[in-house]
XYZ file of N, CA and C in Angstrom:
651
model
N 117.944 76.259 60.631
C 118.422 77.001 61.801
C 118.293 76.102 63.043
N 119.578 75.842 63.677
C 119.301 75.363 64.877
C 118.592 75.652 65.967
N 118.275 75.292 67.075
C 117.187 75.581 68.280
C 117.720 76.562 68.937
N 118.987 76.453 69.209
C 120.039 77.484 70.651
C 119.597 79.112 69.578
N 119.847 78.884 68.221
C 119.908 80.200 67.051
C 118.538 80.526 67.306
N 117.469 79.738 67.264
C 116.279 80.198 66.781
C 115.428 80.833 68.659
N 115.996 80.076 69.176
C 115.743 80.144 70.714
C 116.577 82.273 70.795
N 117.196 82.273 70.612
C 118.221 83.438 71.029
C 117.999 84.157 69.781
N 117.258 83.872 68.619
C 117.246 85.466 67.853
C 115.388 85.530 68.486
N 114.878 85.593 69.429
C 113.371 85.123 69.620
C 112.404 84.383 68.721
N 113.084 83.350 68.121
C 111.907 82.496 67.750
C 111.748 81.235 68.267
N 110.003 80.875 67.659
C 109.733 79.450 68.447
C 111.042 78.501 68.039
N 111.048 78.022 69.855
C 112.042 76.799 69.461
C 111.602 75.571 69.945
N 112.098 74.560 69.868
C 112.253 73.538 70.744
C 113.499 72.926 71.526
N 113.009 72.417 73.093
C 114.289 72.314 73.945
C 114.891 70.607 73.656
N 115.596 70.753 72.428
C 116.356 69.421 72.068
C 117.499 69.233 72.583
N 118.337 68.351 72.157
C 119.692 67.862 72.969
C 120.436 68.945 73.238
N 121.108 69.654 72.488
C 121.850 70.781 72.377
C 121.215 71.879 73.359
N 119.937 72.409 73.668
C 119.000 73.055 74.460
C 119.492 72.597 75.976
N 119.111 71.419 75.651
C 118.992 71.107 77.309
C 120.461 71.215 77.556
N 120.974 70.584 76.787
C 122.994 70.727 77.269
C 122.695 72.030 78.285
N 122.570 73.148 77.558
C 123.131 74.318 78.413
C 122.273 74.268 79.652
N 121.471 74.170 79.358
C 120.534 73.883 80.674
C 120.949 72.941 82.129
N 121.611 71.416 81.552
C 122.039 70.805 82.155
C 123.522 71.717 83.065
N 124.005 72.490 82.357
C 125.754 72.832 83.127
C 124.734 74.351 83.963
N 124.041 74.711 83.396
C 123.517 75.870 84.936
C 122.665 75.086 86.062
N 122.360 74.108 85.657
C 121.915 73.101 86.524
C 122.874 72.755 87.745
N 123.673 72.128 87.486
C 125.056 71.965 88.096
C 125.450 72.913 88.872
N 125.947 74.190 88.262
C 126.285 75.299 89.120
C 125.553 75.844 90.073
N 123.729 76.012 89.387
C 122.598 76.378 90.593
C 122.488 75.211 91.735
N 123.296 73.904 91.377
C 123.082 73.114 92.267
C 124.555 73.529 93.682
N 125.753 73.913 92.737
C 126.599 74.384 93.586
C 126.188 75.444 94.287
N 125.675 76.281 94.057
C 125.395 77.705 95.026
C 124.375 77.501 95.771
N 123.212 76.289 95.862
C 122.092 76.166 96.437
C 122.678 75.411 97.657
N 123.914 74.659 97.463
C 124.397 73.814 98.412
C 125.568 74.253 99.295
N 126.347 75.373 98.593
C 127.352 75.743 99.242
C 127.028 76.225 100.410
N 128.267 76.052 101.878
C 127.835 77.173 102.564
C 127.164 78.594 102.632
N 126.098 78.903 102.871
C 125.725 80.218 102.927
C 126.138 81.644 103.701
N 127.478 80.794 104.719
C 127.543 81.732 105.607
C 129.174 82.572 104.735
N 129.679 81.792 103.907
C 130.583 81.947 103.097
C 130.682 82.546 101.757
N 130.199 84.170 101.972
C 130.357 85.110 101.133
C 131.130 85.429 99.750
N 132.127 84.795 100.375
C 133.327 84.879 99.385
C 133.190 83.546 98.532
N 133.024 82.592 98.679
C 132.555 81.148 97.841
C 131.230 81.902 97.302
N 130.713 82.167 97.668
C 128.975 82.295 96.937
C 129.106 83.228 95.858
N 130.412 84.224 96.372
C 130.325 85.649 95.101
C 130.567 84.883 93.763
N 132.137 84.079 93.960
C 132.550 82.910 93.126
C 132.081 82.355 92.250
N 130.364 81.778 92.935
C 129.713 80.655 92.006
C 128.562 82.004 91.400
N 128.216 82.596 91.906
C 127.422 83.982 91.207
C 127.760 84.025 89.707
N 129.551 84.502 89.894
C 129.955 84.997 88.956
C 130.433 83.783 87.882
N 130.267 83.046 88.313
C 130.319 81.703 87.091
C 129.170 81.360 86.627
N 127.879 81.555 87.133
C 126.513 81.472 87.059
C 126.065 82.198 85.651
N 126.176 83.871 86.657
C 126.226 84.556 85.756
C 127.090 85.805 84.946
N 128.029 84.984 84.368
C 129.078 85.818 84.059
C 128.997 87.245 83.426
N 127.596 87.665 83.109
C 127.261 88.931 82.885
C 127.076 89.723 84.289
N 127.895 89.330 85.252
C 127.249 90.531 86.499
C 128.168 91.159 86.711
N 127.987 92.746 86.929
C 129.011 93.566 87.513
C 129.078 93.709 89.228
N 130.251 94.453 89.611
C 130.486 94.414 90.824
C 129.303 94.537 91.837
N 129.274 94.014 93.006
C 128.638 94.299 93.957
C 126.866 93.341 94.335
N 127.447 92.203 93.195
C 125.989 91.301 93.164
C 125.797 90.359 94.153
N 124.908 90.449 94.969
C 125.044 89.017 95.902
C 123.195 88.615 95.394
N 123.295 86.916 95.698
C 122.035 86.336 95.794
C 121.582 85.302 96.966
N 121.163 85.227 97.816
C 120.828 84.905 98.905
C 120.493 83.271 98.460
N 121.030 82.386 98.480
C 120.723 80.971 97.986
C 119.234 80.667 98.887
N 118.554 79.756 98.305
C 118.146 79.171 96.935
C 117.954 79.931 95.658
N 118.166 79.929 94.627
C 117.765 80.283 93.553
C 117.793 79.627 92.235
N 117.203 80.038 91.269
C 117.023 79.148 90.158
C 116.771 80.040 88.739
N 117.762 79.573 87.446
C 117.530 79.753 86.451
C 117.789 79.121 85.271
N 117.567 79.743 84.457
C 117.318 78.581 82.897
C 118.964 78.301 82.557
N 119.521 79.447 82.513
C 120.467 79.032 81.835
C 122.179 80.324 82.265
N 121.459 81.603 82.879
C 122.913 82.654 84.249
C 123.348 83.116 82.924
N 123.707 82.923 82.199
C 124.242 83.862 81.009
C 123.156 84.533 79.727
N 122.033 84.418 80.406
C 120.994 85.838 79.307
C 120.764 86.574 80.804
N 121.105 86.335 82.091
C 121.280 87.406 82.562
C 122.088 88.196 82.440
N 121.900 89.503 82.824
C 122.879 90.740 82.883
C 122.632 91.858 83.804
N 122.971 91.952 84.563
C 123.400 93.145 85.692
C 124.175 94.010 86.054
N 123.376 95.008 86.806
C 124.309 96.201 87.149
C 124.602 96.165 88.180
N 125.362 97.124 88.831
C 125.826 97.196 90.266
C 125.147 96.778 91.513
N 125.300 96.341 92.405
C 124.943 96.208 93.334
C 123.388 95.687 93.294
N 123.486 94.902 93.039
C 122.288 94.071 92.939
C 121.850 92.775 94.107
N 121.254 93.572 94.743
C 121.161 92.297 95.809
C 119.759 91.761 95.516
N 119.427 89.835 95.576
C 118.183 89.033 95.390
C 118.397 88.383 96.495
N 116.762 88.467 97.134
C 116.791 87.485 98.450
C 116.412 85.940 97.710
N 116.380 85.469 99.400
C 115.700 84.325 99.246
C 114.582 83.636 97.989
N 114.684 82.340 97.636
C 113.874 82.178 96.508
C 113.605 82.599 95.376
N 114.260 82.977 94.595
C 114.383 83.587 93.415
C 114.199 83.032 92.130
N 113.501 82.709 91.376
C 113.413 82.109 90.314
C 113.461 82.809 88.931
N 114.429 82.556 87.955
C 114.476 83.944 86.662
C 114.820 82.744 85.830
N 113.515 82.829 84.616
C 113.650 81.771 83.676
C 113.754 82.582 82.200
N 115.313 82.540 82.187
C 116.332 83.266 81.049
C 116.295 82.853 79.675
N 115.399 82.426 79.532
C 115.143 81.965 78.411
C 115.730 82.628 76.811
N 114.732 84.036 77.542
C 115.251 85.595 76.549
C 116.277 86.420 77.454
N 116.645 87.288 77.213
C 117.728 87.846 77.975
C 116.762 88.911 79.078
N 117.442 88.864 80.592
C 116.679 89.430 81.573
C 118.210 90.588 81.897
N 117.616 91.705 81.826
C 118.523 92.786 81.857
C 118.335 93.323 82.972
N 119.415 93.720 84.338
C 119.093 93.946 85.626
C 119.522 94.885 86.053
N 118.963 96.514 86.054
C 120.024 97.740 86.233
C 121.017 98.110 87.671
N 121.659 98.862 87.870
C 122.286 99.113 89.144
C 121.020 99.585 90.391
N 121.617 98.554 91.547
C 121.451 99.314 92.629
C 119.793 98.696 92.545
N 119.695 97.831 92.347
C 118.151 96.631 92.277
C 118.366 95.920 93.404
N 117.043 96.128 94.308
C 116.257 94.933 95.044
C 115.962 94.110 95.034
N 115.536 92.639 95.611
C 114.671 92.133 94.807
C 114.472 91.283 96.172
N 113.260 91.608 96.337
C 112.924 90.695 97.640
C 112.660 88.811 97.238
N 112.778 88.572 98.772
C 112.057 86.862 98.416
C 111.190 86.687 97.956
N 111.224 85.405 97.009
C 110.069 84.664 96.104
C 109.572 85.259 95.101
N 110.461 85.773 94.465
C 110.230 86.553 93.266
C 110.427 85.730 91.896
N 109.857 86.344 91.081
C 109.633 85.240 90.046
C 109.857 86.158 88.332
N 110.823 85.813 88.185
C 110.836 87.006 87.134
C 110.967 85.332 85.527
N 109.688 85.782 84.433
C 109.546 84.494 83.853
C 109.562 85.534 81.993
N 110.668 84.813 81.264
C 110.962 85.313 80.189
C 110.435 84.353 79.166
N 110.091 83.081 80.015
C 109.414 81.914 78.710
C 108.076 81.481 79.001
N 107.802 81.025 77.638
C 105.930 80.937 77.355
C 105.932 80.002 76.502
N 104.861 79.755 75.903
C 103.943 78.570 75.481
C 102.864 79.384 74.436
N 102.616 78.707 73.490
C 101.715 79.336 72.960
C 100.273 78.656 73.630
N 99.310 79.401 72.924
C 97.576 79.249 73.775
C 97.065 78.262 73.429
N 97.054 78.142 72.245
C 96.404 77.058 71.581
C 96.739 75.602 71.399
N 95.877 74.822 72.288
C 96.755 73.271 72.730
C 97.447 72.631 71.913
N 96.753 72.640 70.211
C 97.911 71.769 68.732
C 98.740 72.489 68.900
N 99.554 73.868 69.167
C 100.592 74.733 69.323
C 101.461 74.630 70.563
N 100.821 74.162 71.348
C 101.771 74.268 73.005
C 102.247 72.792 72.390
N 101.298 71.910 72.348
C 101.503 70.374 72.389
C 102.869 69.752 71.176
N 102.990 70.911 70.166
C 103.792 70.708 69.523
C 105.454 70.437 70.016
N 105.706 71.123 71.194
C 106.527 71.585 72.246
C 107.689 72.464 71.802
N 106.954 73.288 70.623
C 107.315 74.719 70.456
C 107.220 75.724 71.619
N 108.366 76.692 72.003
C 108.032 77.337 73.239
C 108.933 78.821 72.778
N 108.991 79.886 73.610
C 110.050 81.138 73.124
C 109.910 81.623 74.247
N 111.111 82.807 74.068
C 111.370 83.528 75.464
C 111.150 85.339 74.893
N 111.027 86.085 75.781
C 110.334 86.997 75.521
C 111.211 88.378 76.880
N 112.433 89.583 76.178
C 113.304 89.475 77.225
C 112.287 90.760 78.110
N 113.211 90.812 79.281
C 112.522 91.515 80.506
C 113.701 92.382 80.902
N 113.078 93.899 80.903
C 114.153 94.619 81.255
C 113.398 96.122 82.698
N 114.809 95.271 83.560
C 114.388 96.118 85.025
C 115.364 97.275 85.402
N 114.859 98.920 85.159
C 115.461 99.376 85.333
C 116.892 99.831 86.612
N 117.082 100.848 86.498
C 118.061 101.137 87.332
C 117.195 101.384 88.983
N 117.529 101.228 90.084
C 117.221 101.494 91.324
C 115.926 100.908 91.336
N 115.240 99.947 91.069
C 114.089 99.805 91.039
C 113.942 98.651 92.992
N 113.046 98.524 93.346
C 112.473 97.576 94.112
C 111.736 97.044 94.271
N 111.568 95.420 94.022
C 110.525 94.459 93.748
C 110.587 93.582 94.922
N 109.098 93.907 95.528
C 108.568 93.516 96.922
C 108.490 92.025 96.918
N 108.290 91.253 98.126
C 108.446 89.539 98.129
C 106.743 89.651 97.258
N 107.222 88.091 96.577
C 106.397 87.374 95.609
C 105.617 87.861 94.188
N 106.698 89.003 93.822
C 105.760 89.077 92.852
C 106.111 88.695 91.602
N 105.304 88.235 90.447
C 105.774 87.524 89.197
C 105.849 88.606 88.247
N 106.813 88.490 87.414
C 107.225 89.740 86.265
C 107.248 88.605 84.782
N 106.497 88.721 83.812
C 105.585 87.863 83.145
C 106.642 88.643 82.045
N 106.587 87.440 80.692
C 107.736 88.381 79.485
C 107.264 89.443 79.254
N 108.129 89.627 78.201
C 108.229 91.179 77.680
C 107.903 92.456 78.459
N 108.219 92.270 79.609
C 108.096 93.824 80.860
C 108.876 94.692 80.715
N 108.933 96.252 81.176
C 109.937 96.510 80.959
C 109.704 97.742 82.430
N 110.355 97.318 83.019
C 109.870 98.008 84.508
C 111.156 99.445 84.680
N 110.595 100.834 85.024
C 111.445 101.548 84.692
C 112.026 102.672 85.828
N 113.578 102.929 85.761
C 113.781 103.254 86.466
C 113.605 103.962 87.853
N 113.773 103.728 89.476
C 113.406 104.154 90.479
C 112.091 103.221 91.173
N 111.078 102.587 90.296
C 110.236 102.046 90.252
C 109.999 100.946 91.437
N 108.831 100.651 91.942
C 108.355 100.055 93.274
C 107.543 99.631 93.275
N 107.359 98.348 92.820
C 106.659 96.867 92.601
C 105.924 96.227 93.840
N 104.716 96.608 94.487
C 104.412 96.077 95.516
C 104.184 94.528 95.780
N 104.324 94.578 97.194
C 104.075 92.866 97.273
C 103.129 91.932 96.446
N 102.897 90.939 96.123
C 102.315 90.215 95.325
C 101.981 90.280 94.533
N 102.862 90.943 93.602
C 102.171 91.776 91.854
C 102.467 90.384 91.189
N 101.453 90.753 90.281
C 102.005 90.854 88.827
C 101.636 91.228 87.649
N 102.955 91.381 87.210
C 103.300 92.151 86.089
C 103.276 91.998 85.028
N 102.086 92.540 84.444
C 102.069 92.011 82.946
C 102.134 92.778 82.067
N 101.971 93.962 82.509
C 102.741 95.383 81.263
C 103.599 96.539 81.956
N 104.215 97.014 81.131
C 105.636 97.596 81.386
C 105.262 98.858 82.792
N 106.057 99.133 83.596
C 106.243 100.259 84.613
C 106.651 101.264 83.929
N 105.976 102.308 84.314
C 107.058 103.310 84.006
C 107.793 103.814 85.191
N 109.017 104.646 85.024
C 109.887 104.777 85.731
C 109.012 105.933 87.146
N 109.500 106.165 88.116
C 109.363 107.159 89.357
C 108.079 106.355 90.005
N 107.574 105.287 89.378
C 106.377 104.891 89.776
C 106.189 103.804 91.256
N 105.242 103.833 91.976
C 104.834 102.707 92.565
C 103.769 102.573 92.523
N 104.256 100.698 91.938
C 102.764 99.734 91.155
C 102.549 98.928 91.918
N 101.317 98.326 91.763
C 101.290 96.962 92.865
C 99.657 96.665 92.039
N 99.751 95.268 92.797
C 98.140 94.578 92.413
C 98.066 93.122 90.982
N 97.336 92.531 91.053
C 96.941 91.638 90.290
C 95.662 91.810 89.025
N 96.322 92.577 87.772
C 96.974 92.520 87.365
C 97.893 93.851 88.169
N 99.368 94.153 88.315
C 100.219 95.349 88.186
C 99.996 96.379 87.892
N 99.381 98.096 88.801
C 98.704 99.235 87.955
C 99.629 100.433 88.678
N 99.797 101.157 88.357
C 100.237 102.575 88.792
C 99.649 102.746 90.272
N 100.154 103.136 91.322
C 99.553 103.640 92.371
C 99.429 104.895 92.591
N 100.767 105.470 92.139
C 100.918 107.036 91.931
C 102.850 106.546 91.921
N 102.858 108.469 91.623
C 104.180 108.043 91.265
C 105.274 108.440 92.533
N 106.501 108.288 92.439
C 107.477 108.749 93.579
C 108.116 110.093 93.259
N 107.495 111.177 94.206
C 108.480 112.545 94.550
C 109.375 112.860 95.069
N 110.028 113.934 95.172
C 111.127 114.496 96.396
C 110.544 113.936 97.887
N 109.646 114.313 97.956
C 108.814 114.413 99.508
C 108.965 113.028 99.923
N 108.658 112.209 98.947
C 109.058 110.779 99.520
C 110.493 110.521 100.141
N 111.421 111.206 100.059
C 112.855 110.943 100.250
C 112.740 111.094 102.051
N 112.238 111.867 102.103
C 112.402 111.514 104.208
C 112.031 110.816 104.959
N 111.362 110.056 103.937
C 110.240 108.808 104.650
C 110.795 107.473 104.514
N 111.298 106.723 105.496
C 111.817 105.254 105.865
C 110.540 104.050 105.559
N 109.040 104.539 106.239
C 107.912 103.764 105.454
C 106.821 104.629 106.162
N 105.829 104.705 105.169
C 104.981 104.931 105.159
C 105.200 106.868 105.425
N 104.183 107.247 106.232
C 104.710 108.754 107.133
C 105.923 108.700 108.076
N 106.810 107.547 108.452
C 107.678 107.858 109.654
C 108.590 108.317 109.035
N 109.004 109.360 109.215
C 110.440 110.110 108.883
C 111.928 109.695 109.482
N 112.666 109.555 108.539
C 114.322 109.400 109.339
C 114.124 110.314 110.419
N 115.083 109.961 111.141
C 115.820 110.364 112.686
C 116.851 110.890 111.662
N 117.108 111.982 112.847
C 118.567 112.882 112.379
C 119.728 112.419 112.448
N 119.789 111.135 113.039
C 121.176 110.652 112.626
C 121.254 109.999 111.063
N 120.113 109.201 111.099
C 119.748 108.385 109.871
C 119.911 109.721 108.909
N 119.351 110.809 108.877
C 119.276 111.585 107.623
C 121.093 112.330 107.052
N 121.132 112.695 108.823
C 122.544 113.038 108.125
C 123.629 112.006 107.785
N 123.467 110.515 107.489
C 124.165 109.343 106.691
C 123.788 109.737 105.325
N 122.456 110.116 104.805
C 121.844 109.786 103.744
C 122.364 111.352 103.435
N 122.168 112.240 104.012
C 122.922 113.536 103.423
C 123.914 113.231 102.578
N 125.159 112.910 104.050
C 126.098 112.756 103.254
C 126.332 111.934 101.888
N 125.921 110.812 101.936
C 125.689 109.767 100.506
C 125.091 110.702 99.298
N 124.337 111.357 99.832
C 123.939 112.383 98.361
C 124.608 113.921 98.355
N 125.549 113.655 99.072
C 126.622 114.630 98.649
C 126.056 115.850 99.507
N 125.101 116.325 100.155
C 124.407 117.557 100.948
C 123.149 118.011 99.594
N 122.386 117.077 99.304
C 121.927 117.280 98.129
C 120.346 117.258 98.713
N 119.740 116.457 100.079
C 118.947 115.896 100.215
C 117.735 116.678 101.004
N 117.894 118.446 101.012
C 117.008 119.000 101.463
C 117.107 119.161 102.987
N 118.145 119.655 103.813
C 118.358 118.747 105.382
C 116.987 119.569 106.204
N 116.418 120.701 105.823
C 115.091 121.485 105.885
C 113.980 120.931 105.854
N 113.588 119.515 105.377
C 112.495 119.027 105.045
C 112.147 118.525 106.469
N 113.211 118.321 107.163
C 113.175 117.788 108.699
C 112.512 118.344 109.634
């Protein structure tokens, strides 16, 4: 079995000629989008979508960024990544609609085994990571393989993540723990206790169709 086969059904592989090939042409392209104008929206959507040809409408990524290889990603709608972004695709990183993802985030699908005759061998595997729908992941935090962070979900600043979210939740901390989870009641709140202004709420009304409680005000 070749490396790209054994790499992509999850087993140990090694990164030989054929490996790095693919590596080398997202190289190239992350080098085009890191360099292109930034103020030029329409070029950047361009190299996105050649990057990663698994993205659906509405993806932007704020250059610099960096990954293994733009096609074991996959995304949903409207996916916006800031600044600094690093996603090492090793295994496939699955990205639901309507995702955050603040600066310096680090989302890492490949590993090493523990044991030095085993790492040293330069056997390595990827391990995939899947982020639900609406989720938001605060600047710097690392999302470690096999995660599986779940829908609505709110990743505080400097996590990381080393076992799965569950969905309605906000986690944060080193290691990543439940803080409590997200209610209705949270919906009027912009941060912390400050509540939308009534103009702000009746935008968000309307977007949820008159769905959003306009009484809670």
């Amino acid at each position: 079995m070749d490396n790209i086969t054994r790499r992509d059904s999850g087993l140990p592989y090694i990164s030989d000629e054929a490996v790095i090939k693919e590596q080398a042409e997202a190289r190239r392209i992350v080098q085009e989008l890191n360099t292109a104008d930034s103020s030029d929206f329409k070029l950047l959507s361009g190299i996105i979508k050649k990057l990663i040809p698994e993205s659906k409408e509405g993806i932007f990524i704020n250059p610099p960024f960096h990954c293994d290889y733009g096609f074991h990603i996959k995304t949903g709608k409207n996916l916006f990544i800031n600044y600094n972004c690093v996603i090492l695709d090793v295994a496939q990183v699955t990205i639901g609609d309507n995702v955050q993802i603040a600066p310096n985030v680090a989302i890492y699908t490949a590993g090493h085994p523990v044991h030095p005759v085993s790492r040293n061998s330069g056997y390595e595997y990827g391990i995939p990571v899947v982020i639900g729908n609406n989720v938001w992941i605060g600047g710097n935090v690392v999302i470690c393989p096999g995660v599986t962070i779940g829908d609505n979900a709110v990743i505080g600043a400097g996590s990381v993540v080393t076992k799965d979210i569950p969905a309605d939740s906000v986690a944060a901390g080193n290691p990543c723990r439940i803080i409590r989870s997200i209610t209705e009641e949270d919906k009027i709140y912009y941060y912390k206790k400050n509540k939308f202004d009534e103009e702000s709420w009746g935008i968000i009304e309307k977007k949820d169709g008159g769905n959003s409680n306009e009484h809670v005000l």
